[in-house]
PDB file of C-alpha atoms in Angstrom:
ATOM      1  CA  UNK A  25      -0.036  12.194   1.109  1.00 57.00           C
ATOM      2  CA  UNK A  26       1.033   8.888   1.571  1.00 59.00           C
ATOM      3  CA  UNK A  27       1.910   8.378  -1.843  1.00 59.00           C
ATOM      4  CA  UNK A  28       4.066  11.528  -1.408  1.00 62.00           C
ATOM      5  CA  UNK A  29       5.490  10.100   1.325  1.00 60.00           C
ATOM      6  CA  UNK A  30       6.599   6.716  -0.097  1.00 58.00           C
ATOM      7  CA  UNK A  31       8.150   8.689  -3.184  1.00 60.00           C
ATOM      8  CA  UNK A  32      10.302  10.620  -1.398  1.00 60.00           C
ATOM      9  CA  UNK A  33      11.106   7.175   0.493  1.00 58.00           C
ATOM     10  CA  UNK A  34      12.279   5.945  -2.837  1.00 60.00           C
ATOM     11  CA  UNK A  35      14.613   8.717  -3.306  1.00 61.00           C
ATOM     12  CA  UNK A  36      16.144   8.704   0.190  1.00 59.00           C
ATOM     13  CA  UNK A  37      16.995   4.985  -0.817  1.00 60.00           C
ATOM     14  CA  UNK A  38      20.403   5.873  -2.068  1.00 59.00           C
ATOM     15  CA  UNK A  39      21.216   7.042   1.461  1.00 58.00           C
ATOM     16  CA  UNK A  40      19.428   4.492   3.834  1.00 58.00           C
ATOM     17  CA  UNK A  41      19.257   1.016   2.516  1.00 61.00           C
ATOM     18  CA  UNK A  42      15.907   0.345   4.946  1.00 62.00           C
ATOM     19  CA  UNK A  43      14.011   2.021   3.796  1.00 61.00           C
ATOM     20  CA  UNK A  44      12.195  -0.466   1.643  1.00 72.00           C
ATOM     21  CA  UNK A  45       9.911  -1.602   4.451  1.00 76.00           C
ATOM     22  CA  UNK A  46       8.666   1.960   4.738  1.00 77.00           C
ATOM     23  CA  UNK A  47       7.560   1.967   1.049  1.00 81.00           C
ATOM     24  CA  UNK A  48       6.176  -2.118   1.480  1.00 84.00           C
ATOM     25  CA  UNK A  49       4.449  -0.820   4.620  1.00 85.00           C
ATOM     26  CA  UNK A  50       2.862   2.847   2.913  1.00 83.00           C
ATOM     27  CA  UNK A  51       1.566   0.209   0.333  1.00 85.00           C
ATOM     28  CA  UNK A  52       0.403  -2.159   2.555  1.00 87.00           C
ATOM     29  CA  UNK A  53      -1.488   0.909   4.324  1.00 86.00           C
ATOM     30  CA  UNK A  54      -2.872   2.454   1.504  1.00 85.00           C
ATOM     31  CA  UNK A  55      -4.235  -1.225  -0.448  1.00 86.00           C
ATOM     32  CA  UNK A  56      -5.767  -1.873   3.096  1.00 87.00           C
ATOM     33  CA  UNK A  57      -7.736   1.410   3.095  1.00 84.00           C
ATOM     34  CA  UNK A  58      -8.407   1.860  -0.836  1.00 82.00           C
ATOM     35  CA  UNK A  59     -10.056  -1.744  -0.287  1.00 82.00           C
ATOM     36  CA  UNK A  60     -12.333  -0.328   2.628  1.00 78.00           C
ATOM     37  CA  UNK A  61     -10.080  -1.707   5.353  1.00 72.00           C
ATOM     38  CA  UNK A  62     -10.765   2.219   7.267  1.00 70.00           C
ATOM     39  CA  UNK A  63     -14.240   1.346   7.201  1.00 73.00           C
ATOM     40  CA  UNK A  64     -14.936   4.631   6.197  1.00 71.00           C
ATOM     41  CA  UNK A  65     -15.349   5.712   2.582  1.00 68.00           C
ATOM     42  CA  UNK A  66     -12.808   7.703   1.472  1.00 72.00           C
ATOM     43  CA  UNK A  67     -13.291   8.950  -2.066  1.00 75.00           C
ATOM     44  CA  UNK A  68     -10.329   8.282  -4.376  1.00 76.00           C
ATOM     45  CA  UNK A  69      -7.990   6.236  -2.358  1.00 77.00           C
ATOM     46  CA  UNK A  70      -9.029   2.894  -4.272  1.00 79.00           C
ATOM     47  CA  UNK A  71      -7.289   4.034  -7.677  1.00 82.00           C
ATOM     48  CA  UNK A  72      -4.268   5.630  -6.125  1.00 80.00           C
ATOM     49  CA  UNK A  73      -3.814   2.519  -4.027  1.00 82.00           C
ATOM     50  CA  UNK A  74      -3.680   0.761  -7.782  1.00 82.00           C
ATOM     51  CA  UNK A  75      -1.848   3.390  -9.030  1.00 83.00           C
ATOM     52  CA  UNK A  76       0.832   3.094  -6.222  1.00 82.00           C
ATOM     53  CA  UNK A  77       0.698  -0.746  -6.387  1.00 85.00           C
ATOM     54  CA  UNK A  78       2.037  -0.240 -10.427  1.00 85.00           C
ATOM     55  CA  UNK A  79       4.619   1.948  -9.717  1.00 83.00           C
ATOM     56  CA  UNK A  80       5.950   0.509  -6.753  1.00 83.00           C
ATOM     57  CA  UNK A  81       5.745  -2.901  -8.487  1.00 82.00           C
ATOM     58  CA  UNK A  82       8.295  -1.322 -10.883  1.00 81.00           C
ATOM     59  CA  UNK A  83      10.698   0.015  -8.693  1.00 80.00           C
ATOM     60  CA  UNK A  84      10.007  -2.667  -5.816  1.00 82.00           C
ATOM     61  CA  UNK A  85      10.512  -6.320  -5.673  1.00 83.00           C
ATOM     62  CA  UNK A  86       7.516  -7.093  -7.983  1.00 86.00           C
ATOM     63  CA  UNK A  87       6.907 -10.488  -6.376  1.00 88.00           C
ATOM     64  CA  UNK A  88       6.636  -8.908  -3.087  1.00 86.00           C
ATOM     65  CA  UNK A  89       5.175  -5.735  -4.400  1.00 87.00           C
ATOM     66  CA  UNK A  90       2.118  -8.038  -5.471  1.00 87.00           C
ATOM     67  CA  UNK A  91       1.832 -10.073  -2.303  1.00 89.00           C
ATOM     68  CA  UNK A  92       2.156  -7.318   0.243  1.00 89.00           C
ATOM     69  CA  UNK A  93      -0.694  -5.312  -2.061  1.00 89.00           C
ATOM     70  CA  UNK A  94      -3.310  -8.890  -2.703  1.00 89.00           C
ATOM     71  CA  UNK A  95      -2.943  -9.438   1.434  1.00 91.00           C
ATOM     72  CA  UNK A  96      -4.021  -5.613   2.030  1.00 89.00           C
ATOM     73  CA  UNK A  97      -6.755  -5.484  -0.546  1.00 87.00           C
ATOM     74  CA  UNK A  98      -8.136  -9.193   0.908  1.00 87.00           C
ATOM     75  CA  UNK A  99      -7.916  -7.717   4.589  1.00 88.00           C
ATOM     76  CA  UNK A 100      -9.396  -4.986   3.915  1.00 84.00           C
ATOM     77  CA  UNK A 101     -12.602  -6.034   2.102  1.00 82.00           C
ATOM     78  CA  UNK A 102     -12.441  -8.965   4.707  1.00 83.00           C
ATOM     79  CA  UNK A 103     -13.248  -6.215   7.312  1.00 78.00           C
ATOM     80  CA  UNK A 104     -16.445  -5.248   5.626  1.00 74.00           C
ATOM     81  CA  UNK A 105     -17.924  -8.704   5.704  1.00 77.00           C
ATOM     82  CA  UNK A 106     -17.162  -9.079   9.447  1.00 80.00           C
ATOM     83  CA  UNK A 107     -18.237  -6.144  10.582  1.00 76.00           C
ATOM     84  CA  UNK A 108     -21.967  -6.911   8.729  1.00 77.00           C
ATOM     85  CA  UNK A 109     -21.873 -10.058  10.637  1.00 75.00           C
TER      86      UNK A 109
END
């Protein structure tokens, strides 16, 4: 769904020039949660949150693309290790 989502984002791009942080935050979401940011096992959200991090890296700023996706992924499995503690 999300994925969805932030592909038809790309393609209302040509109309509405913001809508870049939409597709940075839908892959900011989905890298937190495929990382186990939710807290709750969801089954195949890890490879479509690697997925979307490839093909948003080609159509995105990859720089950014990269960042915004390492920061989720490193929150996210953060969340595990303080929530054992």
């Amino acid at each position: 769904m999300t994925a969805t989502s932030i592909a038809s984002a790309r393609l209302l791009r040509l109309i509405f020039d913001d809508l870049d942080l939409l597709a940075y935050f839908g892959l900011f979401l989905t890298s937190w949660i495929g990382a186990g940011g939710a807290l709750v096992p969801v089954p195949g959200v890890r490879p479509i949150s690697w997925l979307l991090v490839i093909q948003q890296g080609g159509t995105l700023d990859p720089v950014v693309t990269t960042v915004v996706a390492a920061g989720a992924m490193v929150i996210g499995q953060s969340s595990y290790f303080v929530a054992a503690r």
